[in-house]
Tab-separated table of C-alpha atoms and ligand atoms in Angstrom:
chain	number	residue	atom	x	y	z
A	310	UNK	CA	60.127	-95.917	185.062
A	311	UNK	CA	62.349	-98.171	183.287
A	312	UNK	CA	64.354	-100.559	186.741
A	313	UNK	CA	67.154	-102.802	185.978
A	314	UNK	CA	69.527	-101.356	183.710
A	315	UNK	CA	69.859	-103.746	180.888
A	316	UNK	CA	73.477	-101.392	179.432
A	317	UNK	CA	74.783	-99.454	181.496
A	318	UNK	CA	78.340	-98.203	179.931
A	319	UNK	CA	80.574	-95.769	181.575
A	320	UNK	CA	83.019	-93.152	180.506
A	321	UNK	CA	83.518	-94.488	177.504
A	322	UNK	CA	85.982	-93.232	174.682
A	323	UNK	CA	88.058	-93.723	171.271
A	324	UNK	CA	90.075	-92.024	169.704
A	325	UNK	CA	90.438	-92.661	165.551
A	326	UNK	CA	94.356	-91.656	165.321
A	327	UNK	CA	93.709	-88.917	168.325
A	328	UNK	CA	91.104	-87.162	167.059
A	329	UNK	CA	88.353	-88.063	169.373
A	330	UNK	CA	85.009	-89.663	168.458
A	331	UNK	CA	83.308	-91.026	172.166
A	332	UNK	CA	84.771	-88.938	175.036
A	333	UNK	CA	83.594	-90.540	178.664
A	334	UNK	CA	80.015	-90.992	177.679
A	335	UNK	CA	77.171	-92.471	179.676
A	336	UNK	CA	74.810	-94.569	178.531
A	337	UNK	CA	71.940	-96.483	180.573
A	338	UNK	CA	69.542	-98.919	178.321
A	339	UNK	CA	66.426	-99.776	180.640
A	340	UNK	CA	64.309	-102.854	180.178
A	341	UNK	CA	61.287	-101.889	177.702
A	342	UNK	CA	62.361	-98.955	177.036
A	343	UNK	CA	63.777	-97.212	173.959
A	344	UNK	CA	66.082	-94.886	174.276
A	345	UNK	CA	67.015	-91.827	171.249
A	346	UNK	CA	70.692	-91.842	170.898
A	347	UNK	CA	70.931	-88.431	168.509
A	348	UNK	CA	73.256	-86.403	167.240
A	349	UNK	CA	74.560	-85.002	164.150
A	350	UNK	CA	76.715	-86.015	161.163
A	351	UNK	CA	79.976	-86.955	162.541
A	352	UNK	CA	78.878	-86.820	166.553
A	353	UNK	CA	80.008	-89.835	167.936
A	354	UNK	CA	76.827	-92.501	167.373
A	355	UNK	CA	78.126	-95.002	165.098
A	356	UNK	CA	81.300	-95.284	167.482
A	357	UNK	CA	79.751	-95.839	170.132
A	358	UNK	CA	77.395	-98.503	169.151
A	359	UNK	CA	80.703	-99.840	167.187
A	360	UNK	CA	81.414	-100.703	170.643
A	361	UNK	CA	78.662	-101.545	172.532
A	362	UNK	CA	77.780	-104.410	169.577
A	363	UNK	CA	81.834	-105.081	169.913
A	364	UNK	CA	83.093	-104.173	166.502
A	365	UNK	CA	85.390	-101.697	167.986
A	366	UNK	CA	86.974	-101.483	170.783
A	367	UNK	CA	86.660	-98.760	173.535
A	368	UNK	CA	90.018	-97.336	174.599
A	369	UNK	CA	88.506	-96.592	178.458
A	370	UNK	CA	85.018	-97.182	179.828
A	371	UNK	CA	83.534	-100.128	180.455
A	372	UNK	CA	80.392	-101.941	180.175
A	373	UNK	CA	77.559	-103.755	182.111
A	374	UNK	CA	74.783	-106.373	181.006
A	375	UNK	CA	72.241	-106.720	182.961
A	376	UNK	CA	74.565	-105.671	186.286
A	377	UNK	CA	77.111	-107.917	185.131
A	378	UNK	CA	80.579	-106.216	183.293
A	379	UNK	CA	81.121	-107.823	181.033
A	380	UNK	CA	84.390	-107.092	178.292
A	381	UNK	CA	83.340	-106.722	174.845
A	382	UNK	CA	86.146	-107.990	172.461
A	383	UNK	CA	84.179	-108.940	169.318
A	384	UNK	CA	80.827	-109.518	168.143
A	385	UNK	CA	80.773	-112.983	169.051
A	386	UNK	CA	80.209	-111.296	173.056
A	387	UNK	CA	78.024	-109.501	171.975
A	388	UNK	CA	75.614	-111.535	170.753
A	389	UNK	CA	75.951	-114.306	173.396
A	390	UNK	CA	75.200	-111.324	175.689
A	391	UNK	CA	72.239	-110.746	174.173
A	392	UNK	CA	73.134	-107.784	171.937
A	393	UNK	CA	71.741	-107.399	168.521
A	394	UNK	CA	72.618	-104.610	165.846
A	395	UNK	CA	70.823	-103.291	162.567
A	396	UNK	CA	73.293	-101.653	160.549
A	397	UNK	CA	73.173	-99.699	157.791
A	398	UNK	CA	74.061	-102.041	155.525
A	399	UNK	CA	72.718	-105.372	155.161
A	400	UNK	CA	74.635	-108.115	155.351
A	401	UNK	CA	72.439	-111.250	153.691
A	402	UNK	CA	72.768	-113.611	151.185
A	403	UNK	CA	71.110	-112.569	148.228
A	404	UNK	CA	70.619	-115.657	146.985
A	405	UNK	CA	69.765	-117.357	149.900
A	406	UNK	CA	66.052	-117.915	150.807
A	407	UNK	CA	64.689	-116.044	153.858
A	408	UNK	CA	64.882	-118.926	155.464
A	409	UNK	CA	68.473	-119.736	154.866
A	410	UNK	CA	69.570	-116.175	155.753
A	411	UNK	CA	68.699	-117.178	159.255
A	412	UNK	CA	69.813	-120.544	159.874
A	413	UNK	CA	73.245	-119.677	158.104
A	414	UNK	CA	75.721	-118.671	161.502
A	415	UNK	CA	72.945	-118.816	163.359
A	416	UNK	CA	73.547	-120.657	167.016
A	417	UNK	CA	70.877	-121.870	168.547
A	418	UNK	CA	70.294	-122.797	171.925
A	419	UNK	CA	71.832	-126.988	171.111
A	420	UNK	CA	73.604	-125.967	168.269
A	421	UNK	CA	72.656	-125.008	164.923
A	422	UNK	CA	68.797	-124.705	164.467
A	423	UNK	CA	67.232	-126.839	161.464
A	424	UNK	CA	64.568	-126.226	159.254
A	425	UNK	CA	62.248	-126.673	161.956
A	426	UNK	CA	63.498	-124.694	164.608
A	427	UNK	CA	63.740	-121.716	161.963
A	428	UNK	CA	60.043	-121.959	160.923
A	429	UNK	CA	58.784	-122.290	164.117
A	430	UNK	CA	60.806	-118.927	165.507
A	431	UNK	CA	59.804	-117.228	161.980
A	432	UNK	CA	56.393	-118.089	163.045
A	433	UNK	CA	56.484	-117.059	167.497
A	434	UNK	CA	58.728	-113.897	166.124
A	435	UNK	CA	55.785	-112.826	163.443
A	436	UNK	CA	53.134	-113.388	166.194
A	437	UNK	CA	54.769	-111.624	168.488
A	438	UNK	CA	55.555	-108.255	167.177
A	439	UNK	CA	53.837	-109.089	163.724
A	440	UNK	CA	57.423	-109.196	161.406
A	441	UNK	CA	56.002	-111.042	159.089
A	442	UNK	CA	58.209	-112.507	156.338
A	443	UNK	CA	57.690	-115.347	153.808
A	444	UNK	CA	60.321	-118.187	154.205
A	445	UNK	CA	60.771	-118.939	150.666
A	446	UNK	CA	61.590	-116.423	149.713
A	447	UNK	CA	65.167	-114.875	147.701
A	448	UNK	CA	66.429	-111.876	149.600
A	449	UNK	CA	67.124	-110.826	146.130
A	450	UNK	CA	63.532	-110.598	145.486
A	451	UNK	CA	63.410	-108.697	148.567
A	452	UNK	CA	62.148	-104.748	148.802
A	453	UNK	CA	64.574	-102.830	151.353
A	454	UNK	CA	62.319	-102.784	154.169
A	455	UNK	CA	61.390	-106.732	154.478
A	456	UNK	CA	65.433	-107.061	153.919
A	457	UNK	CA	66.002	-104.583	156.858
A	458	UNK	CA	62.586	-107.111	158.827
A	459	UNK	CA	64.877	-109.964	158.435
A	460	UNK	CA	67.941	-108.682	159.889
A	461	UNK	CA	65.771	-107.419	162.627
A	462	UNK	CA	64.716	-111.040	162.830
A	463	UNK	CA	67.839	-112.325	162.593
A	464	UNK	CA	68.741	-110.938	165.565
A	465	UNK	CA	65.444	-111.904	167.812
A	466	UNK	CA	66.049	-115.325	166.526
A	467	UNK	CA	69.700	-115.363	167.804
A	468	UNK	CA	68.135	-114.570	171.445
A	469	UNK	CA	68.818	-109.869	171.414
A	470	UNK	CA	67.424	-108.820	174.085
A	471	UNK	CA	69.023	-105.329	173.469
A	472	UNK	CA	68.784	-103.895	169.950
A	473	UNK	CA	70.765	-101.377	168.152
A	474	UNK	CA	69.376	-100.184	165.171
A	475	UNK	CA	71.692	-97.426	162.996
A	476	UNK	CA	69.410	-94.868	161.104
A	477	UNK	CA	66.726	-97.892	160.229
A	478	UNK	CA	64.124	-95.560	159.009
A	479	UNK	CA	66.461	-94.145	155.893
A	480	UNK	CA	65.764	-96.655	153.748
A	481	UNK	CA	61.953	-97.000	155.007
A	482	UNK	CA	59.198	-95.782	152.524
A	483	UNK	CA	56.725	-93.546	155.122
A	484	UNK	CA	54.501	-97.444	155.436
A	485	UNK	CA	57.357	-99.650	156.468
A	486	UNK	CA	58.725	-96.655	159.161
A	487	UNK	CA	54.435	-96.911	160.949
A	488	UNK	CA	55.178	-100.869	160.254
A	489	UNK	CA	59.042	-100.642	162.245
A	490	UNK	CA	57.716	-98.511	164.813
A	491	UNK	CA	55.047	-101.009	165.701
A	492	UNK	CA	57.516	-103.668	166.028
A	493	UNK	CA	59.403	-101.310	167.541
A	494	UNK	CA	56.939	-100.662	170.756
A	495	UNK	CA	56.111	-104.385	170.606
A	496	UNK	CA	59.038	-105.503	171.229
A	497	UNK	CA	59.526	-102.815	174.260
A	498	UNK	CA	56.167	-104.088	175.277
A	499	UNK	CA	57.625	-107.576	176.147
A	500	UNK	CA	60.695	-105.757	177.719
A	501	UNK	CA	63.485	-105.779	174.845
A	502	UNK	CA	65.763	-102.244	175.089
A	503	UNK	CA	65.545	-100.750	171.872
A	504	UNK	CA	68.292	-98.015	171.178
A	505	UNK	CA	67.642	-96.348	167.628
A	506	UNK	CA	69.670	-94.355	166.008
A	507	UNK	CA	68.449	-90.604	164.509
A	508	UNK	CA	69.311	-87.467	163.766
A	509	UNK	CA	65.132	-87.319	162.626
A	510	UNK	CA	63.554	-85.662	165.494
A	511	UNK	CA	60.318	-85.628	164.469
A	512	UNK	CA	60.767	-90.002	164.572
A	513	UNK	CA	62.517	-89.389	168.248
A	514	UNK	CA	59.817	-87.745	169.509
A	515	UNK	CA	57.080	-90.022	167.848
A	516	UNK	CA	58.986	-93.608	168.969
A	517	UNK	CA	61.871	-93.244	172.462
A	518	UNK	CA	60.890	-93.281	175.793
A	519	UNK	CA	64.283	-91.206	176.526
A	520	UNK	CA	66.708	-89.776	174.526
A	521	UNK	CA	70.389	-89.024	174.816
A	522	UNK	CA	72.438	-86.348	172.743
A	523	UNK	CA	75.358	-86.591	171.468
A	524	UNK	CA	77.638	-83.834	170.214
A	525	UNK	CA	81.502	-84.080	169.391
A	526	UNK	CA	81.494	-87.546	170.704
A	527	UNK	CA	80.329	-85.716	174.331
A	528	UNK	CA	77.210	-86.296	176.165
A	529	UNK	CA	75.584	-83.168	175.479
A	530	UNK	CA	72.136	-83.596	177.481
A	531	UNK	CA	69.604	-85.936	178.055
A	532	UNK	CA	65.890	-85.270	177.241
A	533	UNK	CA	63.052	-87.040	179.792
A	534	UNK	CA	60.049	-87.142	177.649
A	535	UNK	CA	60.492	-86.089	173.925
A	536	UNK	CA	57.064	-86.332	173.199
A	537	UNK	CA	56.886	-83.586	174.616
A	538	UNK	CA	60.047	-81.613	173.557
A	539	UNK	CA	60.210	-79.347	170.611
A	540	UNK	CA	62.154	-80.300	167.482
A	541	UNK	CA	63.423	-76.837	167.836
A	542	UNK	CA	64.820	-77.219	171.327
A	543	UNK	CA	66.005	-80.846	170.257
A	544	UNK	CA	68.217	-79.702	167.273
A	545	UNK	CA	69.714	-76.297	169.503
A	546	UNK	CA	71.048	-79.578	171.850
A	547	UNK	CA	72.048	-81.008	168.867
A	548	UNK	CA	74.311	-78.353	167.307
A	549	UNK	CA	75.083	-76.423	170.984
A	550	UNK	CA	73.108	-73.460	170.775
A	551	UNK	CA	70.878	-73.702	173.997
B	364	LIG	P1	76.303	-90.046	161.111
B	364	LIG	O1	75.425	-89.471	161.568
B	364	LIG	O2	77.451	-89.806	159.995
B	364	LIG	O3	76.776	-92.076	161.456
B	364	LIG	P2	78.303	-90.490	164.080
B	364	LIG	O4	77.157	-89.553	165.410
B	364	LIG	O5	77.017	-92.006	163.877
B	364	LIG	O6	77.891	-89.875	162.482
B	364	LIG	P3	80.943	-91.657	164.173
B	364	LIG	O7	80.247	-92.689	162.337
B	364	LIG	O8	80.843	-92.211	165.095
B	364	LIG	O9	79.664	-90.506	164.001
B	364	LIG	O10	82.411	-90.739	163.631
B	364	LIG	C1	82.066	-90.155	164.865
B	364	LIG	C2	83.924	-89.244	164.212
B	364	LIG	O11	85.275	-90.542	164.015
B	364	LIG	C3	83.822	-88.637	163.299
B	364	LIG	O12	84.967	-88.074	162.880
B	364	LIG	C4	84.631	-89.572	161.755
B	364	LIG	O13	84.898	-89.655	160.846
B	364	LIG	C5	85.551	-90.614	163.411
B	364	LIG	N1	85.230	-92.160	162.904
B	364	LIG	C6	83.953	-92.971	163.107
B	364	LIG	N2	84.738	-94.901	162.564
B	364	LIG	C7	86.271	-94.060	162.955
B	364	LIG	C8	86.625	-95.003	161.808
B	364	LIG	N3	86.517	-96.201	161.393
B	364	LIG	N4	88.342	-94.759	161.395
B	364	LIG	C9	88.593	-93.491	161.598
B	364	LIG	N5	87.645	-92.284	162.261
B	364	LIG	C10	86.387	-92.761	162.446
């Protein structure tokens, strides 16, 4: 159902001081797909995504984006390839406004975005994905959910077609989770690929189209229809009791 993969990671290996964090991991993300990346603490989820985002170099393996082999040596390479990542901890300037945070370090198509370009981009993203933000609010006055929304908008304004979210619901209220999921579904419906890192089984069941399960750094299995799979079956795959 998801032709022309946006991302193909093959044979990814990564160790820290000889201790393996990722072992021979394959991951495929389709256009318009929301892929769950599931695993217990320490299973290797964040490491794998830090490799895709260019924060870590893999010891072995290949990455292709939209069918083209790519060397991702630093995050700038990932951003240039249309890969965005929303971390658990945000990288925002609290004293600056929403708009200024969007403009800082944001390469526009022909250089830096100016204020008008930033406002246009914000308005477009609000229309497309219902991600509204007041451009003039100082970031220090935003609740955590709004700060996360700003991180997402920033990634989209940078041209992300592939968006990685690392445990994004950990900091959200239930109403904010609903808003985030609606936005992610809208992004997927418009052809973006989403990688949703989580260990919350019911959220993975509610949101994702497919799910890759990591255990001790290896792929433990793939769940083709998370909505039709019980949380208990997912937990057994995560914990190795299948
Ligand atoms: P969590 O849900 O706790 O974030 P995770 O599935 O994302 O877990 P990782 O954070 O990828 O797991 O960690 C996988 C393994 O790699 C762990 O044993 C962790 O201690 C180790 N690891 C990750 N990053 C580093 C690092 N920078 N230096 C040393 N070890 C690391």
